[in-house]
mmCIF file of C-alpha atoms in Angstrom:
data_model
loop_
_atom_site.group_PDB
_atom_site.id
_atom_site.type_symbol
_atom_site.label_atom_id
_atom_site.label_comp_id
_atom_site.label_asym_id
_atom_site.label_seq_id
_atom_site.Cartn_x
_atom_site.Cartn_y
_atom_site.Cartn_z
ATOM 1 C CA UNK A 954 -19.998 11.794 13.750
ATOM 2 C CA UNK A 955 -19.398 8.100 12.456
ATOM 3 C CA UNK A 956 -20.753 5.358 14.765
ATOM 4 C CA UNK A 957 -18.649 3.123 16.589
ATOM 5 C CA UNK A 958 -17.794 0.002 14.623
ATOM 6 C CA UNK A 959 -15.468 -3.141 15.994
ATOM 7 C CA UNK A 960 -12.581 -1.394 13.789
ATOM 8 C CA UNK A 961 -12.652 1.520 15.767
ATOM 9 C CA UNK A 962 -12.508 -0.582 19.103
ATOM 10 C CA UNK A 963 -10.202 -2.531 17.975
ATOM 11 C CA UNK A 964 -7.580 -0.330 16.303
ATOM 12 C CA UNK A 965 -6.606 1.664 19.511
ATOM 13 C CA UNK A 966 -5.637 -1.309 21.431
ATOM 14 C CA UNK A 967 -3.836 -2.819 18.001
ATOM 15 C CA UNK A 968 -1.726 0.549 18.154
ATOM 16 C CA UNK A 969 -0.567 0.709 21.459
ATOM 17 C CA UNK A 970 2.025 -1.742 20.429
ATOM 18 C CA UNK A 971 3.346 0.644 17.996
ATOM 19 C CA UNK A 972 5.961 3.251 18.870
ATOM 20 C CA UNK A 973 6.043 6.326 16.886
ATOM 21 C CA UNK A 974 10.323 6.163 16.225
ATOM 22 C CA UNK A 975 9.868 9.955 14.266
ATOM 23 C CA UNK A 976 12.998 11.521 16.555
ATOM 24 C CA UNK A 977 14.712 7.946 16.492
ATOM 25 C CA UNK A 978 15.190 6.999 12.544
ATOM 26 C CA UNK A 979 17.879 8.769 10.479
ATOM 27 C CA UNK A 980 18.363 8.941 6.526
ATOM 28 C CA UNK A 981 22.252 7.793 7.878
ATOM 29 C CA UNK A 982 21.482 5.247 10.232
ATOM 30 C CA UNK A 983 23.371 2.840 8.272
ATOM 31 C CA UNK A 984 26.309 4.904 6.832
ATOM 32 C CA UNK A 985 28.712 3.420 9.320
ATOM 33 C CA UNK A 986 26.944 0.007 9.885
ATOM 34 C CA UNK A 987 26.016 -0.853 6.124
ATOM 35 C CA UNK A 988 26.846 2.098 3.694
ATOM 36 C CA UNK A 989 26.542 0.036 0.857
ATOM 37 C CA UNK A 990 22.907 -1.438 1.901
ATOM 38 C CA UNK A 991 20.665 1.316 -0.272
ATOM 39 C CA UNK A 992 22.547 0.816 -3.319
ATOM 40 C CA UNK A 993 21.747 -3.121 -3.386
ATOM 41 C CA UNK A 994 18.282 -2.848 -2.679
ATOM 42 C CA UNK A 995 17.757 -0.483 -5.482
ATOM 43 C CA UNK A 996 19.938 -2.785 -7.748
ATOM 44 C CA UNK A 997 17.687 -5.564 -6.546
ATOM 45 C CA UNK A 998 14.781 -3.764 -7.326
ATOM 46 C CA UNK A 999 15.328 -2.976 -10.785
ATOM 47 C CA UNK A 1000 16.457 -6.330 -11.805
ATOM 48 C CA UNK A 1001 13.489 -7.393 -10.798
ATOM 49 C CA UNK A 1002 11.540 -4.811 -12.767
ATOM 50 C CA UNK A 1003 13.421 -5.936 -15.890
ATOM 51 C CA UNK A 1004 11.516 -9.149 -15.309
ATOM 52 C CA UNK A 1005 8.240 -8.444 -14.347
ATOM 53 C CA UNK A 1006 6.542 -5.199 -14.854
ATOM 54 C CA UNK A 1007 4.283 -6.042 -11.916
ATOM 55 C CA UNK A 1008 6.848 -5.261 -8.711
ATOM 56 C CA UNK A 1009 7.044 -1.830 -8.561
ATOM 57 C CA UNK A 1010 3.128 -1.858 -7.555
ATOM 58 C CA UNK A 1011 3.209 -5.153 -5.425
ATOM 59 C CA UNK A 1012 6.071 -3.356 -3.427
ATOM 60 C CA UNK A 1013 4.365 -0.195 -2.709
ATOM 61 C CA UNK A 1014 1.135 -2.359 -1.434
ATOM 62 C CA UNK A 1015 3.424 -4.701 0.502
ATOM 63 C CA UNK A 1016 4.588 -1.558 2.223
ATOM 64 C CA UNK A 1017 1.922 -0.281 2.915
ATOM 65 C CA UNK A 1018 -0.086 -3.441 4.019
ATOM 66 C CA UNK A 1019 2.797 -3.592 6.811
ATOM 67 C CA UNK A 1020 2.666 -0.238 8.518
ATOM 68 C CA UNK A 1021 -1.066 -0.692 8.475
ATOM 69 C CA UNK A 1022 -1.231 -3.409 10.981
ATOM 70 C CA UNK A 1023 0.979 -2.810 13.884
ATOM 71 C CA UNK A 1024 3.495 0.089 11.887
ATOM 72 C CA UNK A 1025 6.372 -0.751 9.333
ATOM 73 C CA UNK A 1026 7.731 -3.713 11.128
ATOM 74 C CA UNK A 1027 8.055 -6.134 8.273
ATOM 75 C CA UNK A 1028 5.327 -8.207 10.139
ATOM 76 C CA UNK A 1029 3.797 -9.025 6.556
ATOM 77 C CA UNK A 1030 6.980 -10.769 5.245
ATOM 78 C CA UNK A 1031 6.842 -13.625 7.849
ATOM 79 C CA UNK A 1032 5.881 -17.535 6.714
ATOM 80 C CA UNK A 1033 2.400 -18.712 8.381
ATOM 81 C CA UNK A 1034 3.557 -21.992 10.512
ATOM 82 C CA UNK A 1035 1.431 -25.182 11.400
ATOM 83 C CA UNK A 1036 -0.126 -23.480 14.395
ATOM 84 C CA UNK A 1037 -0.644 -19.939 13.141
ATOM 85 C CA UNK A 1038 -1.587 -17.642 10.449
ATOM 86 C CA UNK A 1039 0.221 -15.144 9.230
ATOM 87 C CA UNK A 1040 -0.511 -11.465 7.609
ATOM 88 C CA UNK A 1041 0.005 -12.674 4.415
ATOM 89 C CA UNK A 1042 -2.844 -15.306 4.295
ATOM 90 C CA UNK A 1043 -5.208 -13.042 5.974
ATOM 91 C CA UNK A 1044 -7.936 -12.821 2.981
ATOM 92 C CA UNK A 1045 -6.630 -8.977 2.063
ATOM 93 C CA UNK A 1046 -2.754 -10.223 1.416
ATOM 94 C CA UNK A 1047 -3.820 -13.357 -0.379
ATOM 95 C CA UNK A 1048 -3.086 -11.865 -3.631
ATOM 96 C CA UNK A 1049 0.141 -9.947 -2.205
ATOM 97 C CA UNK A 1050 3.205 -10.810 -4.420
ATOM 98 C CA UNK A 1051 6.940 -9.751 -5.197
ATOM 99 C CA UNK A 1052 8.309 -10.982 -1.573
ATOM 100 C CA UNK A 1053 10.921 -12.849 -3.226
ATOM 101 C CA UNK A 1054 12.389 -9.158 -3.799
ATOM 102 C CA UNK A 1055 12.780 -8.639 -0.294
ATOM 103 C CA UNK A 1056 14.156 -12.222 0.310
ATOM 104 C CA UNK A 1057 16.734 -11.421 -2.525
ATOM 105 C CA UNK A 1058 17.601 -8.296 -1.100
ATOM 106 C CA UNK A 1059 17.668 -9.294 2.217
ATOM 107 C CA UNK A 1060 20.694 -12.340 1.419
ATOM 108 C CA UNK A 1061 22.339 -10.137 -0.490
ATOM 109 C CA UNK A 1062 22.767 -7.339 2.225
ATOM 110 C CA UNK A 1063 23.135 -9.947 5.241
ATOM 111 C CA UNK A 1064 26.336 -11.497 3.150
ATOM 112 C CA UNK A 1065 27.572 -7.833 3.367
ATOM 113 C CA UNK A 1066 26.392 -6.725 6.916
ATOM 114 C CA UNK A 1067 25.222 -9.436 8.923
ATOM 115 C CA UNK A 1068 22.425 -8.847 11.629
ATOM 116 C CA UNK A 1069 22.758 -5.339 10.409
ATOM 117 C CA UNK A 1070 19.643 -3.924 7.949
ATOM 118 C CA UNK A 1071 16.086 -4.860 9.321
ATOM 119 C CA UNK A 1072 14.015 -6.635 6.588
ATOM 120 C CA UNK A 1073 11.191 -3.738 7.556
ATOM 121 C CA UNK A 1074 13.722 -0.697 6.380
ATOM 122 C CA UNK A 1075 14.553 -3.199 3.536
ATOM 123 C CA UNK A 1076 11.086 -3.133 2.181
ATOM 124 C CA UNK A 1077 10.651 0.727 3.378
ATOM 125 C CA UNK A 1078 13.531 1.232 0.794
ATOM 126 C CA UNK A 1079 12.199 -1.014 -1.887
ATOM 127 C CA UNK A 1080 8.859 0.610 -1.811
ATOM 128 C CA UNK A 1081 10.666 3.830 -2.345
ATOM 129 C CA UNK A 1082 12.974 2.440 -5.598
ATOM 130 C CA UNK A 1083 9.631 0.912 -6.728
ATOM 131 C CA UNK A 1084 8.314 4.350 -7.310
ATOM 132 C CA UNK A 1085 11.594 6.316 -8.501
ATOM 133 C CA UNK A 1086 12.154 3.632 -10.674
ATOM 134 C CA UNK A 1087 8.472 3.560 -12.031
ATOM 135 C CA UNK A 1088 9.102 7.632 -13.010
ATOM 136 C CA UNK A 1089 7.987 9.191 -9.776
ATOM 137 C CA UNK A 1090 9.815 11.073 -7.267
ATOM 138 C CA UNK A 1091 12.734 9.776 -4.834
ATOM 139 C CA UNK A 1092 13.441 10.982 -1.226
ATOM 140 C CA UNK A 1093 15.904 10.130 1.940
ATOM 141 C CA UNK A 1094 14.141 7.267 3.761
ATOM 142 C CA UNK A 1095 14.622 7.410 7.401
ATOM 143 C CA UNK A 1096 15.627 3.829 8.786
ATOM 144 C CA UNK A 1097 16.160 2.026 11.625
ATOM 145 C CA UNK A 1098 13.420 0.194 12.028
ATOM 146 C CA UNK A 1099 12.949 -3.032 13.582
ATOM 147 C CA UNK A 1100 11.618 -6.013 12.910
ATOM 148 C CA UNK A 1101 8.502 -7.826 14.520
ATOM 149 C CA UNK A 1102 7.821 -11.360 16.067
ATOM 150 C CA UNK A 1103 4.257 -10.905 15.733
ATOM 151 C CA UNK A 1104 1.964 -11.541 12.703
ATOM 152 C CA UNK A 1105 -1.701 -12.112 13.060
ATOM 153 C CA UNK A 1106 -3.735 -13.070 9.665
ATOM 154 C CA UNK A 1107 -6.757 -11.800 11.997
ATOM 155 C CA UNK A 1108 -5.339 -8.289 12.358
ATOM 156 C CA UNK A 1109 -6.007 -8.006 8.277
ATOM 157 C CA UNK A 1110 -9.450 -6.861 8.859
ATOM 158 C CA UNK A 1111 -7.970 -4.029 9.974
ATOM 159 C CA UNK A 1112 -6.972 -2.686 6.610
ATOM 160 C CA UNK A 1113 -8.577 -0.137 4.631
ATOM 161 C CA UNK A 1114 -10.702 -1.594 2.012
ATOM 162 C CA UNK A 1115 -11.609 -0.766 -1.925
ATOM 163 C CA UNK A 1116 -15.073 -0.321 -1.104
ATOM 164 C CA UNK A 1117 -14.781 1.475 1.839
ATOM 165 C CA UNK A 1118 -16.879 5.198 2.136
ATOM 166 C CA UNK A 1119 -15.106 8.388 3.064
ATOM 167 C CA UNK A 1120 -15.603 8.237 6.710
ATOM 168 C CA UNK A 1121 -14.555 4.506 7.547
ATOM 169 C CA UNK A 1122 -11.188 5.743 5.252
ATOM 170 C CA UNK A 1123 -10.852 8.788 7.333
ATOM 171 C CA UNK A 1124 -11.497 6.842 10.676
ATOM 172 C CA UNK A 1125 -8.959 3.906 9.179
ATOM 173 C CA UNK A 1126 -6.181 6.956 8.278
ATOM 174 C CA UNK A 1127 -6.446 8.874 11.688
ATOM 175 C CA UNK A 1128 -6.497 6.197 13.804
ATOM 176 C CA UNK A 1129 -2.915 5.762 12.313
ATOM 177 C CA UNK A 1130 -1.512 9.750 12.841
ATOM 178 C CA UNK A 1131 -2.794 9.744 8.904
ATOM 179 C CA UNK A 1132 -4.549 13.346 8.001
ATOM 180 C CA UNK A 1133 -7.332 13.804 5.016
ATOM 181 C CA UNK A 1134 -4.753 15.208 3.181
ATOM 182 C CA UNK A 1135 -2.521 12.062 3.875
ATOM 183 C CA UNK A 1136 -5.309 9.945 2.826
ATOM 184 C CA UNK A 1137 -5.513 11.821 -0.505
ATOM 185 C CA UNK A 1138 -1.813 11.977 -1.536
ATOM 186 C CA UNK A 1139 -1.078 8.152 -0.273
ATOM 187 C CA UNK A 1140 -4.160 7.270 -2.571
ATOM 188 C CA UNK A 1141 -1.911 8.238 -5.360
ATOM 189 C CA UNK A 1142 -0.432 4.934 -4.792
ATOM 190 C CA UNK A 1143 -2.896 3.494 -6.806
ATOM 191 C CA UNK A 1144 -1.726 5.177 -9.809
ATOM 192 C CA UNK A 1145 0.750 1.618 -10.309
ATOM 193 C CA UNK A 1146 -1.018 -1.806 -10.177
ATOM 194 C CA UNK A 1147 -3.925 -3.790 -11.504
ATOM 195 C CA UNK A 1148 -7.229 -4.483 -9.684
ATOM 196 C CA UNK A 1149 -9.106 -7.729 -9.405
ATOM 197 C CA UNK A 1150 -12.804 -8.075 -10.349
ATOM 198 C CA UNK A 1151 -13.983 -8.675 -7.017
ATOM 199 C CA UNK A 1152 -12.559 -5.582 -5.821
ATOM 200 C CA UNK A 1153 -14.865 -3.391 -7.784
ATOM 201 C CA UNK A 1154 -17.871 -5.772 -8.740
ATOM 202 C CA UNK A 1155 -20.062 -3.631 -6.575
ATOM 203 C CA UNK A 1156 -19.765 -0.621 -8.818
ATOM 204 C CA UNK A 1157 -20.758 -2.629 -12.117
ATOM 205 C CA UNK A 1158 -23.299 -5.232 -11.145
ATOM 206 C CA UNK A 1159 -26.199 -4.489 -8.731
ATOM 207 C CA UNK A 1160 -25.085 -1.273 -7.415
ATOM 208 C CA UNK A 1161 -27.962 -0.309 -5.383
ATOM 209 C CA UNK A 1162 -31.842 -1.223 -5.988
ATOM 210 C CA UNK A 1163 -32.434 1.653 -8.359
ATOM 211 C CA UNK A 1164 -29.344 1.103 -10.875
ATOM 212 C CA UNK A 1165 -26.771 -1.498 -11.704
ATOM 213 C CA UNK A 1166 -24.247 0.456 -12.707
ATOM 214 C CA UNK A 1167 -22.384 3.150 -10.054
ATOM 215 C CA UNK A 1168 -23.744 6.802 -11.548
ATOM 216 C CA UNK A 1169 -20.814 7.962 -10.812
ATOM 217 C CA UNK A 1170 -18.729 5.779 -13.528
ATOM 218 C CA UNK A 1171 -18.289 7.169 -17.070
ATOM 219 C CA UNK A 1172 -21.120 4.600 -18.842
ATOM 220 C CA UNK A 1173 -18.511 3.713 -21.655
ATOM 221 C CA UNK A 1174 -16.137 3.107 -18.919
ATOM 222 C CA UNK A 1175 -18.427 1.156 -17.537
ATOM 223 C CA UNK A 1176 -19.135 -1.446 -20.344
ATOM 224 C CA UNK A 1177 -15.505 -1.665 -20.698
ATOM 225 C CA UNK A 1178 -15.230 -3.171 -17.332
ATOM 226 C CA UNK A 1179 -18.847 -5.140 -17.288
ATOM 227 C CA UNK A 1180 -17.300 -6.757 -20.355
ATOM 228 C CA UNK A 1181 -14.150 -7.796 -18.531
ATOM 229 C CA UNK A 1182 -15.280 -8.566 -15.275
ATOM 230 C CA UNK A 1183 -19.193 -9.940 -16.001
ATOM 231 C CA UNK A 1184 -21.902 -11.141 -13.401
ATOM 232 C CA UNK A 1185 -20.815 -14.297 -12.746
ATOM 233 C CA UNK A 1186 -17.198 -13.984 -13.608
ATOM 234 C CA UNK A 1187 -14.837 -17.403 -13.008
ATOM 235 C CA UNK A 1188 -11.220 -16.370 -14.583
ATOM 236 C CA UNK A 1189 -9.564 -15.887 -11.940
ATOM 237 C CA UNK A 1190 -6.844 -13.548 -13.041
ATOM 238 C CA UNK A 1191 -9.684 -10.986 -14.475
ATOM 239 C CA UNK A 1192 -9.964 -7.411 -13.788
ATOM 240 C CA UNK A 1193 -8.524 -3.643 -14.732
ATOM 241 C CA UNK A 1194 -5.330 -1.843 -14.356
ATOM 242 C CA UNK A 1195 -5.672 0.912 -11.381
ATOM 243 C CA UNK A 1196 -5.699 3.670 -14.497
ATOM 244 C CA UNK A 1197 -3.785 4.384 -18.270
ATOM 245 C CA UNK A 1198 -0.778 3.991 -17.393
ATOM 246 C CA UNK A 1199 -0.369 1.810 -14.348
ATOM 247 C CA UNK A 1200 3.219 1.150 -14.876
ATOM 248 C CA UNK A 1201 4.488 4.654 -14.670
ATOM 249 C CA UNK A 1202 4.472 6.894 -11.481
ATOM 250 C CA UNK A 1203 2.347 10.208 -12.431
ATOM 251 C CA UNK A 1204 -0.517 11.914 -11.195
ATOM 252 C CA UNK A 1205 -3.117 10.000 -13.953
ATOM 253 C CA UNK A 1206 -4.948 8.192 -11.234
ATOM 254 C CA UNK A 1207 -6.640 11.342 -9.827
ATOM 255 C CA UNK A 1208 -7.141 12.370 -13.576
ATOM 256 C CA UNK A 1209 -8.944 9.133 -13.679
ATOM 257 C CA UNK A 1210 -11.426 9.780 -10.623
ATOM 258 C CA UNK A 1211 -12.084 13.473 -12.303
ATOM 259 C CA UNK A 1212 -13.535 11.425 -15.298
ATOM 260 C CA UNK A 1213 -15.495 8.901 -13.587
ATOM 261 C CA UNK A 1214 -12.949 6.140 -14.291
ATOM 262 C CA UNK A 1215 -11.816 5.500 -11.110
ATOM 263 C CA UNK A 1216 -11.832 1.518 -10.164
ATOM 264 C CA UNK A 1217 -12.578 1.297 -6.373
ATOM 265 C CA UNK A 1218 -15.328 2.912 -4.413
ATOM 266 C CA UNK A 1219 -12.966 4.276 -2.291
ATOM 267 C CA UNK A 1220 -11.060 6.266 -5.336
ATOM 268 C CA UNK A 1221 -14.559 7.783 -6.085
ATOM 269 C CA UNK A 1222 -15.327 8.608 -2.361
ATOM 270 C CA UNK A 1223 -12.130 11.240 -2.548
ATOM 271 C CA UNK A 1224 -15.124 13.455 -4.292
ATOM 272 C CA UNK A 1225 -17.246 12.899 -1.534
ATOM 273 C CA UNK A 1226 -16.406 16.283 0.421
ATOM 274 C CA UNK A 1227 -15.356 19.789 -0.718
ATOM 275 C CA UNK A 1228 -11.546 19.234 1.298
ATOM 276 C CA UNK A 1229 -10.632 15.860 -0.687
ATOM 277 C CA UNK A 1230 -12.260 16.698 -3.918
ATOM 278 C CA UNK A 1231 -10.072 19.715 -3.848
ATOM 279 C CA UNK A 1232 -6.824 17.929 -3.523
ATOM 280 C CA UNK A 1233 -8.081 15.703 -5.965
ATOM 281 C CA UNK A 1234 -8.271 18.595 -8.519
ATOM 282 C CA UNK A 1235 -4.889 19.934 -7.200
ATOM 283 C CA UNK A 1236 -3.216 16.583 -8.042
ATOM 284 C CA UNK A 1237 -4.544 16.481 -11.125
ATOM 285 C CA UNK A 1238 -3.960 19.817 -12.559
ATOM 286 C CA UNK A 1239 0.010 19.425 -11.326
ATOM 287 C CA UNK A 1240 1.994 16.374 -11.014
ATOM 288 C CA UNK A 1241 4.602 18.343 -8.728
ATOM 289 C CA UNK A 1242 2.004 18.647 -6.217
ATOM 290 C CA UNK A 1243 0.901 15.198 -6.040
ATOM 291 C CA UNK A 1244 4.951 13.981 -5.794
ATOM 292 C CA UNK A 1245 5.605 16.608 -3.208
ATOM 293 C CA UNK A 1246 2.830 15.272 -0.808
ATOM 294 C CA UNK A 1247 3.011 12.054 -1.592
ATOM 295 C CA UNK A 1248 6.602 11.895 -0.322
ATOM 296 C CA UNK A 1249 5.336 13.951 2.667
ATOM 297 C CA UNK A 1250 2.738 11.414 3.207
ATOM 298 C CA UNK A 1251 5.268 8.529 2.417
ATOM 299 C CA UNK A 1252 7.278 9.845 5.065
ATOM 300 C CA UNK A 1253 5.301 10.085 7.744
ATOM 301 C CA UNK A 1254 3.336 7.221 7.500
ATOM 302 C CA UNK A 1255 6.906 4.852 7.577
ATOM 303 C CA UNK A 1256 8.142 6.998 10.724
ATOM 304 C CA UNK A 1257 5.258 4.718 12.420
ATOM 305 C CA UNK A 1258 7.365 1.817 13.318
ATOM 306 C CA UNK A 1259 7.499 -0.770 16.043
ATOM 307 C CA UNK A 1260 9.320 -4.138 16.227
ATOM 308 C CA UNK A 1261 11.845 -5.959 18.516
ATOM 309 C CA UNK A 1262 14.922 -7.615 16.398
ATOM 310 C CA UNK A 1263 16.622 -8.022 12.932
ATOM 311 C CA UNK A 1264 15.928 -11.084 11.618
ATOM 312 C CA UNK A 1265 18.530 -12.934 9.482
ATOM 313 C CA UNK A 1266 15.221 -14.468 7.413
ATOM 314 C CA UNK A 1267 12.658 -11.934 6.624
ATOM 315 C CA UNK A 1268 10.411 -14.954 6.569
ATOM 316 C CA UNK A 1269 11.045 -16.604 9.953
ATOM 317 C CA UNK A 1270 11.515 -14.894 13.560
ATOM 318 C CA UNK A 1271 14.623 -15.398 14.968
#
């Protein structure tokens, strides 16, 4: 059994301010209200792509940075003020980008349907054109979702981390109704996007006392991203795409951890027990499985959803 750490104190009463809304959002909820609202996020979306390759990944992590804190409540979209910090400038979201998606979506829609489409079902939606539109699968996003008047840049900690081990990523996913198998397929995520150095400098440089270099990465691998990233590396910008072909949706990412060419710790602690190292080989091996519980997993991790209006700015409380 794991020890108790502040995360796991802290989590429980984070989450009781969350209400699971599973029996409350509907695919239709906006059919009468805003039937048009879907079709201009996804338009949105892929002008945006057009522009900059990078959005379908910054999406998906947006998305999933919000329903990590308090559930998918669009708390991560909102401006820090004088007095208080925001989710977005806690030190995880710093490099979070692509919000200017949701703000175009979000004027576009409230010039249809005022007061109408919460800017946390906006970014629900977007997350899920990010990853049809990068080649991966599509499904009926449940919505109704509210938004929320409370953003903490303190309650970052609470995110799963690159380097985290098996366990802390199993405590981090259960504490959020998130099973092992959840944690697997919704790992797939990483399959779009582009890592910075200092997310994986502890597999390449002073691993442990024995070795420098993490055993478990492919050694040519390795020099490829020693070379890239080195000891004392100052370009900021520096650092490795999440695997191949980080701009499509496909099921190379667990291909990737198979080879020892996985980029964070916590892609290579999936092999860590005989359960996730399984699923790891079943997404590999077939691309339909990985889409079909990844949409699951997509699912049911958005159904956890709290929040209190809809804001007119997804940037400012009402």
């Amino acid at each position: 059994m794991a020890a108790t750490t502040p995360l796991a104190l802290a989590l429980p009463l984070l989450l009781l301010s969350i209400s699971t809304l599973v029996n409350s959002l509907s695919p239709n909820y906006y059919d009468q209200s805003c039937p048009g609202a879907e079709s201009k996020i996804t338009g949105v979306v892929k002008k945006a792509m057009m522009n900059d390759g990078r959005v379908p990944a910054a999406l998906l992590r947006l998305h999933f940075h919000d329903c990590f804190i308090r559930g998918c409540d669009g708390s991560v979209l909102l401006n820090s003020t004088s007095k208080h910090k925001a989710e977005r400038d806690g030190p995880p979201n710093i490099s979070l980008h692509a919000l200017y998606v949701i703000d175009v979506a979000k004027k576009e829609i409230e010039a249809m349907c005022p007061g109408v489409v919460s800017c946390a079902d906006i970014l629900a939606l977007a997350a899920r054109d990010a990853v049809a539109l990068s080649g991966g699968p599509s499904w009926q996003v449940p919505k109704g979702r509210k938004d929320e008047r409370i953003s903490k840049a303190s309650d970052t900690k609470l995110l799963p981390g690159p380097n985290f081990n098996l366990s802390q990523l199993q405590q981090s996913f259960s504490q959020r109704g998130l099973s092992l198998d959840d944690l697997v397929a919704l790992s797939g995520g990483h399959t779009l996007g582009f890592a910075h150095c200092s997310s994986f400098q502890n597999r390449i440089h002073n691993f442990n006392t024995q070795t420098d270099i993490d055993p478990s990465l492919q050694p040519s691998f390795a020099a490829k991203l020693r070379k890239v990233c080195p000891m004392h590396n100052k370009v900021h910008a520096a650092g490795a795409t999440l695997d191949s072909t980080n701009t499509t949706f496909d099921n190379v990412y667990y291909k990737s951890i198979l080879q020892g060419r996985s980029i964070f710790s916590s892609d290579q602690a999936l092999l860590s027990v005989p359960r996730t190292e399984a699923l790891v080989s079943k997404f590999a091996s077939s691309e339909a499985e990985f889409e079909d519980a990844f949409v699951k997993s997509m699912i049911k991790m958005s159904s956890l959803a709290g929040g209190v209006e809809i804001r007119h700015n997804c940037r400012v409380v009402n």
